[in-house]
Coordinates of C-alpha atoms in Angstrom, one line a residue:
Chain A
X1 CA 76.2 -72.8 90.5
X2 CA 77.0 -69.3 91.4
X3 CA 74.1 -68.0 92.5
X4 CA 71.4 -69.8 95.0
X5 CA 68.8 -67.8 94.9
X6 CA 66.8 -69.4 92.6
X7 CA 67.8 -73.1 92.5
X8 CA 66.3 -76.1 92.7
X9 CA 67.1 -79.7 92.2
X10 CA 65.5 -82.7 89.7
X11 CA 66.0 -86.1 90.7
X12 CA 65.5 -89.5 88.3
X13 CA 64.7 -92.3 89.9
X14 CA 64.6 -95.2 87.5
X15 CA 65.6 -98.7 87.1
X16 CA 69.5 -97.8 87.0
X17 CA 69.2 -95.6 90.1
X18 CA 69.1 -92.1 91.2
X19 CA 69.8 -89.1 88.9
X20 CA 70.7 -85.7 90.4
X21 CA 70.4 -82.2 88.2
X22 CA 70.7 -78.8 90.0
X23 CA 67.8 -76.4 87.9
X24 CA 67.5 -72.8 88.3
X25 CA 64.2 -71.0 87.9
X26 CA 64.2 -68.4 84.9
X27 CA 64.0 -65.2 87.1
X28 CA 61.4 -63.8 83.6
X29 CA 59.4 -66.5 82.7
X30 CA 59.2 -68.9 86.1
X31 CA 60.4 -71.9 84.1
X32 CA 62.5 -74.5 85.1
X33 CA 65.5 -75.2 83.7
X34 CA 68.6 -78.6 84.6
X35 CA 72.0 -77.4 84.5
X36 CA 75.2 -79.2 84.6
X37 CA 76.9 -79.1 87.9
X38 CA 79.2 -76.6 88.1
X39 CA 77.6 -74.7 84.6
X40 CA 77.6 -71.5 83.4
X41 CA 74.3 -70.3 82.8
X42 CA 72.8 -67.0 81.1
X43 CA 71.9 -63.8 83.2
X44 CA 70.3 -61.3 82.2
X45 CA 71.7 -57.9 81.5
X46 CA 69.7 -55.5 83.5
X47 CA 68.7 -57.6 86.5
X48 CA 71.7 -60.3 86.9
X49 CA 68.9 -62.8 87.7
X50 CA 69.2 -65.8 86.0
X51 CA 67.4 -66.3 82.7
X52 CA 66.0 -69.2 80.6
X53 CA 67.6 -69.7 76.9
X54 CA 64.1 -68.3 75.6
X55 CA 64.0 -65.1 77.8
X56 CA 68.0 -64.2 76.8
X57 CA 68.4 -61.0 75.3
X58 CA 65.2 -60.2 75.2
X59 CA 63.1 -57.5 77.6
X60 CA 63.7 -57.2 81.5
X61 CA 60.9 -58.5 82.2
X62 CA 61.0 -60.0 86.3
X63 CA 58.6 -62.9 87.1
X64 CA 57.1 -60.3 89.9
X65 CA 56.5 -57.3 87.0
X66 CA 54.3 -60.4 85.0
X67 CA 52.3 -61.4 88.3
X68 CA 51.3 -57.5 89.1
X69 CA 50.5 -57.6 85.5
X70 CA 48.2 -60.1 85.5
X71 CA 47.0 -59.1 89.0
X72 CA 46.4 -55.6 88.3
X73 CA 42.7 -55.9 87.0
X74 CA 41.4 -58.3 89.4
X75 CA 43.0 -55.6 92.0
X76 CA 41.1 -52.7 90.4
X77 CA 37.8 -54.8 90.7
X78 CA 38.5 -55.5 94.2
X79 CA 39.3 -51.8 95.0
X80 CA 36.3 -50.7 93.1
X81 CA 33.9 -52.9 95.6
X82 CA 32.7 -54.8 92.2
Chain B
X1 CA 52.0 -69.7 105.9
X2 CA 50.4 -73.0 106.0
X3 CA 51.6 -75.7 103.1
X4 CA 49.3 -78.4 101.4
X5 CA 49.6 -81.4 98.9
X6 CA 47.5 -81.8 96.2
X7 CA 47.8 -85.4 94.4
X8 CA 45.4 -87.0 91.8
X9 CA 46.3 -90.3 93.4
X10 CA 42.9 -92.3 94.2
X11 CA 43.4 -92.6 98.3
X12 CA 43.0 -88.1 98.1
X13 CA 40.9 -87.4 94.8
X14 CA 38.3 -90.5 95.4
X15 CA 37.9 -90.7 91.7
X16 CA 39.4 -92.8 88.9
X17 CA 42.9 -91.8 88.1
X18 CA 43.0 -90.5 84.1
X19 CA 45.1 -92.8 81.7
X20 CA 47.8 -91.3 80.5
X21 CA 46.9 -90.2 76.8
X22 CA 48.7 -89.1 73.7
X23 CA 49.2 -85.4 72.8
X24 CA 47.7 -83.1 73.8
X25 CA 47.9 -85.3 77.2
X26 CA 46.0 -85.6 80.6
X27 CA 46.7 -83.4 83.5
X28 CA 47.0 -84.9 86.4
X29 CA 46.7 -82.1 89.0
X30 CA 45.1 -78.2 88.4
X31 CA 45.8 -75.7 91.0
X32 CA 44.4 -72.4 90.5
X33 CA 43.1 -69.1 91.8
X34 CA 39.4 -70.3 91.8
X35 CA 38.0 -68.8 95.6
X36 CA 36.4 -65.5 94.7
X37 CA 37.6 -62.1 94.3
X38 CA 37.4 -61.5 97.9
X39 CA 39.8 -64.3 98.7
X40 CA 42.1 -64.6 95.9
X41 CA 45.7 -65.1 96.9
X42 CA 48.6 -66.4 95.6
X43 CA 50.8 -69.7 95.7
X44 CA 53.7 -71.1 95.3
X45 CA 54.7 -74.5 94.4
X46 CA 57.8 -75.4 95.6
X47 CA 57.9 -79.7 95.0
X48 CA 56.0 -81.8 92.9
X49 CA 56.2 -85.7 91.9
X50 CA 55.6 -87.7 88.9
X51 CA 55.6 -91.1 87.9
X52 CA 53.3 -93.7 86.6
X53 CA 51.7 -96.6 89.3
X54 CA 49.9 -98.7 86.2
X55 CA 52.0 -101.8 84.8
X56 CA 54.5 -100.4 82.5
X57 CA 54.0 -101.1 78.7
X58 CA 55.4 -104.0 77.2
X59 CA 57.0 -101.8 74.7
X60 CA 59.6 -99.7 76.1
X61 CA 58.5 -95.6 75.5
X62 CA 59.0 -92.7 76.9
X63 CA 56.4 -90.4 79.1
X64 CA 56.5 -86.6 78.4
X65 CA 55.6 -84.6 81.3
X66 CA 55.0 -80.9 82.0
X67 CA 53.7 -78.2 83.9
X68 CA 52.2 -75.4 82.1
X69 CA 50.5 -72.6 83.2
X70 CA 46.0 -72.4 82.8
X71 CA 43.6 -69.6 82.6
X72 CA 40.8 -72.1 83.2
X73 CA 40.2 -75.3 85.1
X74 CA 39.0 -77.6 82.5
X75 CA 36.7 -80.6 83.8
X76 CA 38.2 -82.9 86.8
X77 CA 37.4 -83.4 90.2
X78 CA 37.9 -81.4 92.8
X79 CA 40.1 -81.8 95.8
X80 CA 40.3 -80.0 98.9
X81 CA 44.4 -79.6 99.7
X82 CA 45.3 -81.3 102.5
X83 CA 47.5 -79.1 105.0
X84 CA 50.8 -80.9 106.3
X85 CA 51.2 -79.8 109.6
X86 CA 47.9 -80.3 111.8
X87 CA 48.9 -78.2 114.2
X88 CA 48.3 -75.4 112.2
X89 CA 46.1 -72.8 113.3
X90 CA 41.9 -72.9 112.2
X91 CA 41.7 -70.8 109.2
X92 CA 44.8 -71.1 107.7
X93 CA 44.0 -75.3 107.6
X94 CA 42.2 -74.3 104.1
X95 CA 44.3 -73.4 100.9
X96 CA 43.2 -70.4 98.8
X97 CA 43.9 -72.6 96.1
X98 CA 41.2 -74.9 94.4
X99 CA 42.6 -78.5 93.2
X100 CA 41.5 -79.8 90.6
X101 CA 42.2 -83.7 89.3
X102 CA 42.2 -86.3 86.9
X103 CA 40.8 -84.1 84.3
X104 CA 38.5 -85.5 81.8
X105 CA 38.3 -82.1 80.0
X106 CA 41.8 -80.7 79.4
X107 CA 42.6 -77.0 81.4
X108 CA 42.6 -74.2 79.2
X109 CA 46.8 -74.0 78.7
X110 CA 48.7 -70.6 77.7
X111 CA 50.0 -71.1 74.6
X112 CA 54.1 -71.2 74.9
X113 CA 53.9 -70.9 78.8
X114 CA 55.3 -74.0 79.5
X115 CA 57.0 -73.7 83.1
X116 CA 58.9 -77.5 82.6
X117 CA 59.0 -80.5 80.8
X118 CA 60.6 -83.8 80.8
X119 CA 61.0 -86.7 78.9
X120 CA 61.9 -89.9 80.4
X121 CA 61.2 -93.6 80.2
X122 CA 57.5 -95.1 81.2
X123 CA 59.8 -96.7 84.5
X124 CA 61.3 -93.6 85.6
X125 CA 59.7 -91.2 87.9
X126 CA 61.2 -87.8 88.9
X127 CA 61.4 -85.1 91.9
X128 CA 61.7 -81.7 91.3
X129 CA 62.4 -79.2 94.8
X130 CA 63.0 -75.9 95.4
X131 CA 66.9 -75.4 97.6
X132 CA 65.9 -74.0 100.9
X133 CA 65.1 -70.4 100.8
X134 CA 65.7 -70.2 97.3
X135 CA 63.1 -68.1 95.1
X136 CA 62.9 -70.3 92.7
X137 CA 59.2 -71.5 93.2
X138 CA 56.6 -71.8 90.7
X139 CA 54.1 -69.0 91.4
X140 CA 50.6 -69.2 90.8
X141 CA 49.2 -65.2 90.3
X142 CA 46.5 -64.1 92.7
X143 CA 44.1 -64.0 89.3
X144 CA 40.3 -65.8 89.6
X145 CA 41.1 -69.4 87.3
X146 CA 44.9 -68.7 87.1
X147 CA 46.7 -71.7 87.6
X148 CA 49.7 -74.1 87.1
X149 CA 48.6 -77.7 85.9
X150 CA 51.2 -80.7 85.8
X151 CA 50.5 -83.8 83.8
X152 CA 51.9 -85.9 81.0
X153 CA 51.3 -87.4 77.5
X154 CA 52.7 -90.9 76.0
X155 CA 52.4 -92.0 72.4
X156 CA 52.6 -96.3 73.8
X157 CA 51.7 -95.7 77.7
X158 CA 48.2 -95.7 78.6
X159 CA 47.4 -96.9 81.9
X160 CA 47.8 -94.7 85.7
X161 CA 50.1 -92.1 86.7
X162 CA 50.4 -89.7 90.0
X163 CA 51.3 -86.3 89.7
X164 CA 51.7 -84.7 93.8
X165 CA 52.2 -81.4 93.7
X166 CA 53.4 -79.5 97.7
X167 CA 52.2 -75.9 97.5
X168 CA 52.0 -72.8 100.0
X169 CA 49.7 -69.9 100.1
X170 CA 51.7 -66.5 99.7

């Protein structure tokens, strides 16, 4: 894979034995997704990060935008003293 | 920061592990932003495990599993995280996250947030981890009831399964 810096790794274990899949993390939406060793897999256009088959072409949205999103209220509260 | 393991298995929840169930399927481990305004940080996941531990079915089937993020905790029991490394200072031995297992009321799932899913055969049992300084954890936002739940559903299998989830505090 070309980039590291948002990889992971799946492992089977059944009956047969052990499976190995590297996975990536969609840099948008947080999801996990396996990839074929040595795969190409989409990037996004604005950030370069790399992006689930959902998330492709769509807005730049980064996975750290979404979490202030949803943090932002709960923040205000906070700041507010409520 | 300090890293826990949350598991529904029987020896950490003290409660009955679910069955697995058809769609929409039991979860077998909660974690969410549940400690109060005051306290609310957030967390990352960065392993979990899954797998069954009942006697397989007699007809061969597959298990679907997932991890999906929650706005609310559904009904389970709760579990206190248990930190890995004891030598870990007092006050950061306690997660900010709230565990909840075996759920006998489904959390409330975000429609088309699913974060994985798998399906494999009842026998198999599978490892997901993060590479070593990679970013690629599952983040759990800093939002009172936000969370990330992992379970599974099965059309044929409907006995036990573990779902062990290693998390750190952000």
């Amino acid at each position: 894979m070309r980039s590291r810096s948002w990889t992971g790794m799946g492992t089977m274990y059944g009956p047969d034995g052990e499976t190995h899949r590297d996975t990536f993390t969609c840099v948008h939406c947080n999801s996990i997704r396996h990839v074929k060793p040595f795969a190409d897999f989409n990037s996004c256009k604005k950030c370069f990060g790399p992006v689930c088959e959902g998330c492709y072409g769509g807005d730049c949205v980064p996975i750290e935008k979404w979490l202030e999103a949803q943090e932002r209220p709960s923040l205000r509260r906070k700041l507010l003293g409520f | 920061m300090a890293q826990y393991n949350t598991s529904n298995q029987a020896l950490m929840a003290g409660a009955t592990q679910q069955n697995m169930a058809a769609t929409p399927g039991k979860t077998g481990v909660n974690l969410s932003a549940a400690t109060g305004a005051a306290t609310l940080r957030r967390a990352k996941i960065y392993e979990f495990n899954v797998g069954i531990d009942g006697a397989p079915n007699s007809t061969d089937c597959s298990v679907t599993w997932f991890a999906r993020r929650s706005t609310a905790i559904g009904t389970g029991t709760t579990v206190t995280p248990i930190y890995l490394d004891p030598g870990d200072a007092v006050g950061t031995s306690t997660s900010a996250m709230a565990g909840t297992v075996n759920h006998t009321a489904e959390p409330t799932y975000t429609a088309s947030q699913v974060l994985w899913s798998l399906g494999a055969n009842q026998r198999a049992s599978y490892r997901w981890v993060v590479d070593p300084g990679s970013n690629g954890v599952l983040i759990i936002p800093a939002v009172n009831l936000s969370g990330i739940g992992i379970g599974g559903f099965s059309a044929t299998y409907a006995s036990t399964f573990i779902v062990d989830v290693m998390h750190q505090d952000m």
